Amino acid sequence: MKNLEEIQLSNGQLLLSVTGYSGEEDFYAMYAIVQELIQPDEATYGVDSMCVDGSFRKNGLLVRMSSECVTDECCFHYDPRSMSEEEQATVQNWLETVAAELHVRRPR
């Protein structure tokens, strides 16, 4: 099973849906994994009536995250146009690491 489904958005950003995970509990698990494994310089989230949205930044690289996206699953998104190829690979590695750990901690 593929952990992330990549979707190219019309504005050039990439959305990576975390296959099989949705809602607040999964988002909070994802957020905790980001804090533990990625150890961002900054991380934040907010709750509204629709979903939980957040972001993290490490080494100047910004990644946004949500408990719900167009696939009805938790997701990450970032703008690869503002990153070098090496930075894009770093972000991709972070997100694959988080998704894989989410599957370990909250198996489906």
Short mmCIF file of N, CA, C and O in Angstrom, two decimals:
data_model
loop_
_atom_site.label_atom_id
_atom_site.label_comp_id
_atom_site.label_asym_id
_atom_site.label_seq_id
_atom_site.Cartn_x
_atom_site.Cartn_y
_atom_site.Cartn_z
N MET A 1 0.84 -1.18 0.00
CA MET A 1 0.00 0.00 0.00
C MET A 1 0.88 1.25 0.00
O MET A 1 1.81 1.38 0.79
N LYS A 2 0.61 2.13 -0.88
CA LYS A 2 1.35 3.37 -0.98
C LYS A 2 0.91 4.30 0.16
O LYS A 2 -0.27 4.50 0.39
N ASN A 3 1.86 4.88 0.89
CA ASN A 3 1.56 5.72 2.05
C ASN A 3 1.09 7.12 1.68
O ASN A 3 0.34 7.74 2.42
N LEU A 4 1.57 7.65 0.55
CA LEU A 4 1.22 9.01 0.13
C LEU A 4 0.74 9.02 -1.31
O LEU A 4 1.34 8.38 -2.18
N GLU A 5 -0.32 9.77 -1.54
CA GLU A 5 -0.81 9.99 -2.91
C GLU A 5 -0.49 11.42 -3.27
O GLU A 5 -0.93 12.36 -2.61
N GLU A 6 0.31 11.62 -4.31
CA GLU A 6 0.75 12.95 -4.71
C GLU A 6 -0.20 13.54 -5.75
O GLU A 6 -0.54 12.89 -6.73
N ILE A 7 -0.61 14.79 -5.51
CA ILE A 7 -1.51 15.49 -6.43
C ILE A 7 -0.88 16.84 -6.74
O ILE A 7 -0.59 17.63 -5.83
N GLN A 8 -0.68 17.13 -8.03
CA GLN A 8 -0.15 18.42 -8.47
C GLN A 8 -1.32 19.39 -8.53
O GLN A 8 -2.31 19.14 -9.23
N LEU A 9 -1.25 20.49 -7.78
CA LEU A 9 -2.31 21.48 -7.77
C LEU A 9 -2.12 22.48 -8.91
O LEU A 9 -0.99 22.68 -9.38
N SER A 10 -3.18 23.12 -9.33
CA SER A 10 -3.10 24.04 -10.46
C SER A 10 -2.21 25.25 -10.17
O SER A 10 -1.71 25.87 -11.09
N ASN A 11 -1.99 25.57 -8.89
CA ASN A 11 -1.13 26.70 -8.55
C ASN A 11 0.35 26.31 -8.44
O ASN A 11 1.18 27.10 -8.03
N GLY A 12 0.67 25.05 -8.79
CA GLY A 12 2.05 24.59 -8.78
C GLY A 12 2.48 23.90 -7.50
O GLY A 12 3.55 23.30 -7.44
N GLN A 13 1.67 23.99 -6.46
CA GLN A 13 2.02 23.33 -5.21
C GLN A 13 1.73 21.83 -5.30
O GLN A 13 0.99 21.39 -6.17
N LEU A 14 2.34 21.07 -4.41
CA LEU A 14 2.10 19.63 -4.32
C LEU A 14 1.29 19.33 -3.08
O LEU A 14 1.58 19.85 -2.00
N LEU A 15 0.29 18.50 -3.23
CA LEU A 15 -0.50 18.01 -2.11
C LEU A 15 -0.20 16.53 -1.99
O LEU A 15 -0.23 15.80 -2.99
N LEU A 16 0.13 16.09 -0.79
CA LEU A 16 0.39 14.67 -0.55
C LEU A 16 -0.61 14.16 0.47
O LEU A 16 -0.55 14.52 1.65
N SER A 17 -1.54 13.37 0.00
CA SER A 17 -2.59 12.81 0.84
C SER A 17 -2.06 11.55 1.52
O SER A 17 -1.42 10.71 0.90
N VAL A 18 -2.32 11.44 2.83
CA VAL A 18 -1.85 10.30 3.61
C VAL A 18 -2.90 9.20 3.50
O VAL A 18 -3.95 9.26 4.14
N THR A 19 -2.64 8.22 2.68
CA THR A 19 -3.59 7.18 2.33
C THR A 19 -4.13 6.45 3.56
O THR A 19 -3.38 5.90 4.36
N GLY A 20 -5.47 6.48 3.70
CA GLY A 20 -6.14 5.73 4.75
C GLY A 20 -6.29 6.45 6.08
O GLY A 20 -6.80 5.88 7.04
N TYR A 21 -5.88 7.72 6.16
CA TYR A 21 -5.93 8.45 7.41
C TYR A 21 -6.69 9.76 7.24
O TYR A 21 -6.46 10.49 6.27
N SER A 22 -7.60 10.04 8.19
CA SER A 22 -8.38 11.28 8.13
C SER A 22 -8.84 11.65 9.53
O SER A 22 -8.87 10.82 10.44
N GLY A 23 -9.21 12.89 9.69
CA GLY A 23 -9.80 13.35 10.93
C GLY A 23 -8.78 13.84 11.94
O GLY A 23 -7.57 13.77 11.77
N GLU A 24 -9.35 14.36 13.04
CA GLU A 24 -8.53 15.01 14.06
C GLU A 24 -7.54 14.07 14.74
O GLU A 24 -6.38 14.44 14.95
N GLU A 25 -7.97 12.89 15.13
CA GLU A 25 -7.07 11.98 15.85
C GLU A 25 -5.85 11.63 15.00
O GLU A 25 -4.73 11.58 15.51
N ASP A 26 -6.07 11.35 13.72
CA ASP A 26 -4.94 11.04 12.85
C ASP A 26 -4.06 12.27 12.64
O ASP A 26 -2.83 12.16 12.60
N PHE A 27 -4.68 13.46 12.53
CA PHE A 27 -3.89 14.68 12.39
C PHE A 27 -2.99 14.87 13.60
O PHE A 27 -1.80 15.17 13.46
N TYR A 28 -3.55 14.73 14.81
CA TYR A 28 -2.76 14.93 16.02
C TYR A 28 -1.62 13.91 16.11
O TYR A 28 -0.51 14.23 16.56
N ALA A 29 -1.86 12.68 15.67
CA ALA A 29 -0.80 11.68 15.62
C ALA A 29 0.29 12.09 14.64
O ALA A 29 1.49 11.99 14.93
N MET A 30 -0.13 12.59 13.47
CA MET A 30 0.81 13.07 12.46
C MET A 30 1.65 14.22 13.02
O MET A 30 2.87 14.25 12.86
N TYR A 31 0.97 15.15 13.68
CA TYR A 31 1.65 16.32 14.26
C TYR A 31 2.69 15.88 15.29
O TYR A 31 3.81 16.40 15.31
N ALA A 32 2.33 14.92 16.15
CA ALA A 32 3.27 14.42 17.16
C ALA A 32 4.48 13.77 16.50
O ALA A 32 5.62 13.95 16.96
N ILE A 33 4.25 13.03 15.43
CA ILE A 33 5.35 12.38 14.71
C ILE A 33 6.27 13.43 14.10
O ILE A 33 7.50 13.31 14.16
N VAL A 34 5.69 14.47 13.52
CA VAL A 34 6.50 15.57 12.98
C VAL A 34 7.38 16.16 14.08
O VAL A 34 8.58 16.36 13.89
N GLN A 35 6.78 16.42 15.24
CA GLN A 35 7.53 17.00 16.36
C GLN A 35 8.68 16.07 16.78
O GLN A 35 9.79 16.53 17.03
N GLU A 36 8.40 14.78 16.87
CA GLU A 36 9.40 13.82 17.36
C GLU A 36 10.50 13.52 16.34
O GLU A 36 11.68 13.50 16.69
N LEU A 37 10.11 13.23 15.11
CA LEU A 37 11.08 12.75 14.12
C LEU A 37 11.71 13.86 13.28
O LEU A 37 12.89 13.77 12.94
N ILE A 38 10.94 14.86 12.92
CA ILE A 38 11.46 15.94 12.07
C ILE A 38 12.09 17.04 12.93
O ILE A 38 13.03 17.68 12.51
N GLN A 39 11.56 17.22 14.13
CA GLN A 39 12.03 18.25 15.05
C GLN A 39 12.13 19.62 14.37
O GLN A 39 13.21 20.19 14.21
N PRO A 40 10.97 20.14 13.97
CA PRO A 40 10.97 21.42 13.23
C PRO A 40 11.41 22.59 14.09
O PRO A 40 11.34 22.55 15.32
N ASP A 41 11.86 23.64 13.41
CA ASP A 41 12.21 24.89 14.09
C ASP A 41 10.95 25.56 14.63
O ASP A 41 10.98 26.19 15.68
N GLU A 42 9.86 25.44 13.87
CA GLU A 42 8.56 25.99 14.26
C GLU A 42 7.48 25.00 13.85
O GLU A 42 7.59 24.36 12.81
N ALA A 43 6.43 24.91 14.67
CA ALA A 43 5.28 24.09 14.31
C ALA A 43 4.05 24.69 14.98
O ALA A 43 4.14 25.19 16.11
N THR A 44 2.93 24.64 14.28
CA THR A 44 1.71 25.20 14.82
C THR A 44 0.51 24.49 14.21
O THR A 44 0.63 23.86 13.16
N TYR A 45 -0.63 24.59 14.89
CA TYR A 45 -1.89 24.11 14.32
C TYR A 45 -3.03 24.90 14.91
O TYR A 45 -2.90 25.54 15.96
N GLY A 46 -4.16 24.88 14.22
CA GLY A 46 -5.37 25.54 14.68
C GLY A 46 -6.58 24.70 14.32
O GLY A 46 -6.56 23.94 13.35
N VAL A 47 -7.62 24.85 15.12
CA VAL A 47 -8.85 24.07 14.94
C VAL A 47 -9.97 25.02 14.54
O VAL A 47 -10.13 26.08 15.16
N ASP A 48 -10.74 24.64 13.53
CA ASP A 48 -11.96 25.38 13.22
C ASP A 48 -13.10 24.37 13.12
O ASP A 48 -12.94 23.20 13.40
N SER A 49 -14.24 24.83 12.70
CA SER A 49 -15.42 23.95 12.67
C SER A 49 -15.33 22.87 11.60
O SER A 49 -16.08 21.89 11.64
N MET A 50 -14.42 23.01 10.66
CA MET A 50 -14.32 22.06 9.55
C MET A 50 -13.20 21.04 9.71
O MET A 50 -13.37 19.88 9.36
N CYS A 51 -12.03 21.49 10.20
CA CYS A 51 -10.88 20.59 10.26
C CYS A 51 -9.78 21.19 11.14
O CYS A 51 -9.95 22.26 11.72
N VAL A 52 -8.67 20.51 11.21
CA VAL A 52 -7.48 20.99 11.90
C VAL A 52 -6.43 21.26 10.83
O VAL A 52 -6.15 20.39 9.99
N ASP A 53 -5.87 22.45 10.83
CA ASP A 53 -4.82 22.82 9.89
C ASP A 53 -3.57 23.21 10.67
O ASP A 53 -3.68 23.75 11.77
N GLY A 54 -2.43 22.97 10.09
CA GLY A 54 -1.20 23.34 10.75
C GLY A 54 -0.07 23.48 9.76
O GLY A 54 -0.26 23.37 8.55
N SER A 55 1.10 23.71 10.28
CA SER A 55 2.29 23.81 9.43
C SER A 55 3.53 23.59 10.29
O SER A 55 3.47 23.66 11.52
N PHE A 56 4.61 23.30 9.61
CA PHE A 56 5.90 23.26 10.28
C PHE A 56 6.96 23.79 9.34
O PHE A 56 6.80 23.79 8.13
N ARG A 57 8.01 24.32 9.94
CA ARG A 57 9.12 24.89 9.18
C ARG A 57 10.42 24.36 9.78
O ARG A 57 10.59 24.35 11.00
N LYS A 58 11.28 23.91 8.90
CA LYS A 58 12.61 23.48 9.34
C LYS A 58 13.61 23.92 8.29
O LYS A 58 13.37 23.74 7.08
N ASN A 59 14.70 24.49 8.74
CA ASN A 59 15.74 24.98 7.83
C ASN A 59 15.17 25.88 6.74
O ASN A 59 15.61 25.84 5.60
N GLY A 60 14.14 26.65 7.10
CA GLY A 60 13.53 27.58 6.16
C GLY A 60 12.51 26.96 5.23
O GLY A 60 11.89 27.65 4.42
N LEU A 61 12.30 25.65 5.30
CA LEU A 61 11.36 24.95 4.40
C LEU A 61 10.00 24.83 5.09
O LEU A 61 9.90 24.26 6.17
N LEU A 62 8.96 25.35 4.44
CA LEU A 62 7.62 25.36 5.01
C LEU A 62 6.77 24.24 4.42
O LEU A 62 6.70 24.06 3.21
N VAL A 63 6.11 23.50 5.32
CA VAL A 63 5.17 22.44 4.92
C VAL A 63 3.88 22.68 5.69
O VAL A 63 3.89 22.85 6.90
N ARG A 64 2.77 22.70 4.97
CA ARG A 64 1.47 22.83 5.60
C ARG A 64 0.84 21.45 5.73
O ARG A 64 1.16 20.54 4.96
N MET A 65 -0.09 21.30 6.69
CA MET A 65 -0.75 20.02 6.88
C MET A 65 -2.19 20.25 7.30
O MET A 65 -2.53 21.29 7.84
N SER A 66 -3.04 19.24 7.04
CA SER A 66 -4.46 19.37 7.35
C SER A 66 -5.05 18.01 7.68
O SER A 66 -4.58 16.98 7.20
N SER A 67 -6.12 18.03 8.49
CA SER A 67 -6.82 16.78 8.82
C SER A 67 -7.76 16.35 7.70
O SER A 67 -8.30 15.26 7.73
N GLU A 68 -7.92 17.20 6.70
CA GLU A 68 -8.86 16.92 5.62
C GLU A 68 -8.43 17.68 4.38
O GLU A 68 -8.03 18.83 4.46
N CYS A 69 -8.51 17.03 3.23
CA CYS A 69 -8.19 17.73 1.98
C CYS A 69 -9.13 17.22 0.89
O CYS A 69 -10.12 16.55 1.19
N VAL A 70 -8.82 17.48 -0.34
CA VAL A 70 -9.71 17.11 -1.44
C VAL A 70 -9.93 15.61 -1.55
O VAL A 70 -10.91 15.16 -2.14
N THR A 71 -9.06 14.82 -0.96
CA THR A 71 -9.21 13.36 -0.98
C THR A 71 -9.93 12.84 0.26
O THR A 71 -10.05 11.64 0.45
N ASP A 72 -10.39 13.75 1.13
CA ASP A 72 -11.01 13.41 2.42
C ASP A 72 -10.06 12.67 3.34
O ASP A 72 -10.48 11.90 4.19
N GLU A 73 -8.78 12.88 3.17
CA GLU A 73 -7.76 12.27 4.02
C GLU A 73 -6.84 13.36 4.56
O GLU A 73 -6.83 14.48 4.05
N CYS A 74 -6.08 13.03 5.58
CA CYS A 74 -5.06 13.96 6.07
C CYS A 74 -4.07 14.22 4.95
O CYS A 74 -3.85 13.35 4.09
N CYS A 75 -3.48 15.39 4.96
CA CYS A 75 -2.55 15.69 3.87
C CYS A 75 -1.49 16.70 4.30
O CYS A 75 -1.62 17.39 5.31
N PHE A 76 -0.47 16.76 3.49
CA PHE A 76 0.59 17.77 3.56
C PHE A 76 0.55 18.52 2.24
O PHE A 76 0.16 17.96 1.21
N HIS A 77 0.97 19.76 2.23
CA HIS A 77 1.23 20.42 0.97
C HIS A 77 2.35 21.44 1.12
O HIS A 77 2.57 21.98 2.20
N TYR A 78 3.06 21.61 0.01
CA TYR A 78 4.19 22.54 -0.01
C TYR A 78 4.40 23.03 -1.44
O TYR A 78 3.81 22.50 -2.40
N ASP A 79 5.21 24.08 -1.57
CA ASP A 79 5.45 24.70 -2.88
C ASP A 79 6.85 24.35 -3.37
O ASP A 79 7.83 24.96 -2.94
N PRO A 80 6.96 23.38 -4.25
CA PRO A 80 8.29 22.98 -4.73
C PRO A 80 8.95 24.04 -5.61
O PRO A 80 10.17 24.02 -5.78
N ARG A 81 8.16 24.98 -6.13
CA ARG A 81 8.72 26.02 -7.01
C ARG A 81 9.69 26.92 -6.26
O ARG A 81 10.56 27.54 -6.88
N SER A 82 9.54 27.00 -4.93
CA SER A 82 10.41 27.87 -4.13
C SER A 82 11.59 27.10 -3.53
O SER A 82 12.29 27.63 -2.68
N MET A 83 11.80 25.86 -3.98
CA MET A 83 12.84 25.00 -3.40
C MET A 83 13.77 24.46 -4.49
O MET A 83 13.35 24.22 -5.61
N SER A 84 15.00 24.22 -4.07
CA SER A 84 15.94 23.54 -4.95
C SER A 84 15.55 22.05 -5.04
O SER A 84 14.74 21.58 -4.24
N GLU A 85 16.14 21.34 -5.95
CA GLU A 85 15.87 19.90 -6.06
C GLU A 85 16.26 19.17 -4.77
O GLU A 85 15.56 18.27 -4.33
N GLU A 86 17.37 19.58 -4.17
CA GLU A 86 17.82 18.96 -2.92
C GLU A 86 16.81 19.23 -1.79
O GLU A 86 16.49 18.34 -1.01
N GLU A 87 16.31 20.45 -1.73
CA GLU A 87 15.32 20.79 -0.71
C GLU A 87 14.01 20.02 -0.92
O GLU A 87 13.40 19.54 0.03
N GLN A 88 13.60 19.88 -2.18
CA GLN A 88 12.40 19.10 -2.48
C GLN A 88 12.57 17.65 -2.02
O GLN A 88 11.66 17.06 -1.44
N ALA A 89 13.74 17.08 -2.27
CA ALA A 89 14.01 15.70 -1.84
C ALA A 89 13.99 15.60 -0.33
O ALA A 89 13.49 14.61 0.23
N THR A 90 14.50 16.61 0.36
CA THR A 90 14.48 16.62 1.83
C THR A 90 13.06 16.62 2.35
O THR A 90 12.71 15.83 3.23
N VAL A 91 12.22 17.50 1.80
CA VAL A 91 10.82 17.57 2.23
C VAL A 91 10.11 16.26 1.93
O VAL A 91 9.37 15.73 2.77
N GLN A 92 10.32 15.72 0.75
CA GLN A 92 9.69 14.46 0.37
C GLN A 92 10.09 13.35 1.35
O GLN A 92 9.24 12.57 1.79
N ASN A 93 11.34 13.31 1.74
CA ASN A 93 11.82 12.33 2.70
C ASN A 93 11.14 12.51 4.05
O ASN A 93 10.74 11.53 4.68
N TRP A 94 11.03 13.75 4.51
CA TRP A 94 10.33 14.02 5.78
C TRP A 94 8.92 13.46 5.75
O TRP A 94 8.49 12.79 6.66
N LEU A 95 8.20 13.77 4.67
CA LEU A 95 6.79 13.38 4.59
C LEU A 95 6.62 11.87 4.47
O LEU A 95 5.71 11.29 5.07
N GLU A 96 7.50 11.22 3.73
CA GLU A 96 7.46 9.76 3.64
C GLU A 96 7.76 9.13 5.00
O GLU A 96 7.14 8.14 5.39
N THR A 97 8.70 9.72 5.74
CA THR A 97 9.04 9.23 7.08
C THR A 97 7.84 9.35 8.02
O THR A 97 7.52 8.41 8.75
N VAL A 98 7.17 10.51 8.00
CA VAL A 98 6.01 10.72 8.86
C VAL A 98 4.89 9.77 8.50
O VAL A 98 4.28 9.13 9.37
N ALA A 99 4.60 9.62 7.20
CA ALA A 99 3.51 8.72 6.77
C ALA A 99 3.81 7.28 7.15
O ALA A 99 2.93 6.56 7.62
N ALA A 100 5.03 6.84 6.96
CA ALA A 100 5.39 5.47 7.31
C ALA A 100 5.24 5.23 8.81
O ALA A 100 4.71 4.19 9.24
N GLU A 101 5.67 6.20 9.62
CA GLU A 101 5.55 6.05 11.07
C GLU A 101 4.09 6.09 11.51
O GLU A 101 3.70 5.38 12.45
N LEU A 102 3.28 6.89 10.84
CA LEU A 102 1.85 6.92 11.14
C LEU A 102 1.22 5.54 10.91
O LEU A 102 0.43 5.07 11.71
N HIS A 103 1.63 4.88 9.83
CA HIS A 103 1.12 3.52 9.55
C HIS A 103 1.58 2.53 10.61
O HIS A 103 0.86 1.57 10.90
N VAL A 104 2.74 2.74 11.21
CA VAL A 104 3.23 1.86 12.27
C VAL A 104 2.44 2.10 13.56
O VAL A 104 2.00 1.17 14.21
N ARG A 105 2.26 3.36 13.91
CA ARG A 105 1.61 3.70 15.18
C ARG A 105 0.09 3.53 15.16
O ARG A 105 -0.50 3.28 16.20
N ARG A 106 -0.51 3.73 13.99
CA ARG A 106 -1.97 3.64 13.88
C ARG A 106 -2.32 2.77 12.67
O ARG A 106 -2.87 3.27 11.68
N PRO A 107 -1.97 1.48 12.73
CA PRO A 107 -2.19 0.61 11.56
C PRO A 107 -3.66 0.51 11.17
O PRO A 107 -4.54 0.57 12.02
N ARG A 108 -3.88 0.36 9.90
CA ARG A 108 -5.23 0.18 9.35
C ARG A 108 -5.33 -1.17 8.72
O ARG A 108 -4.46 -1.71 8.17
#
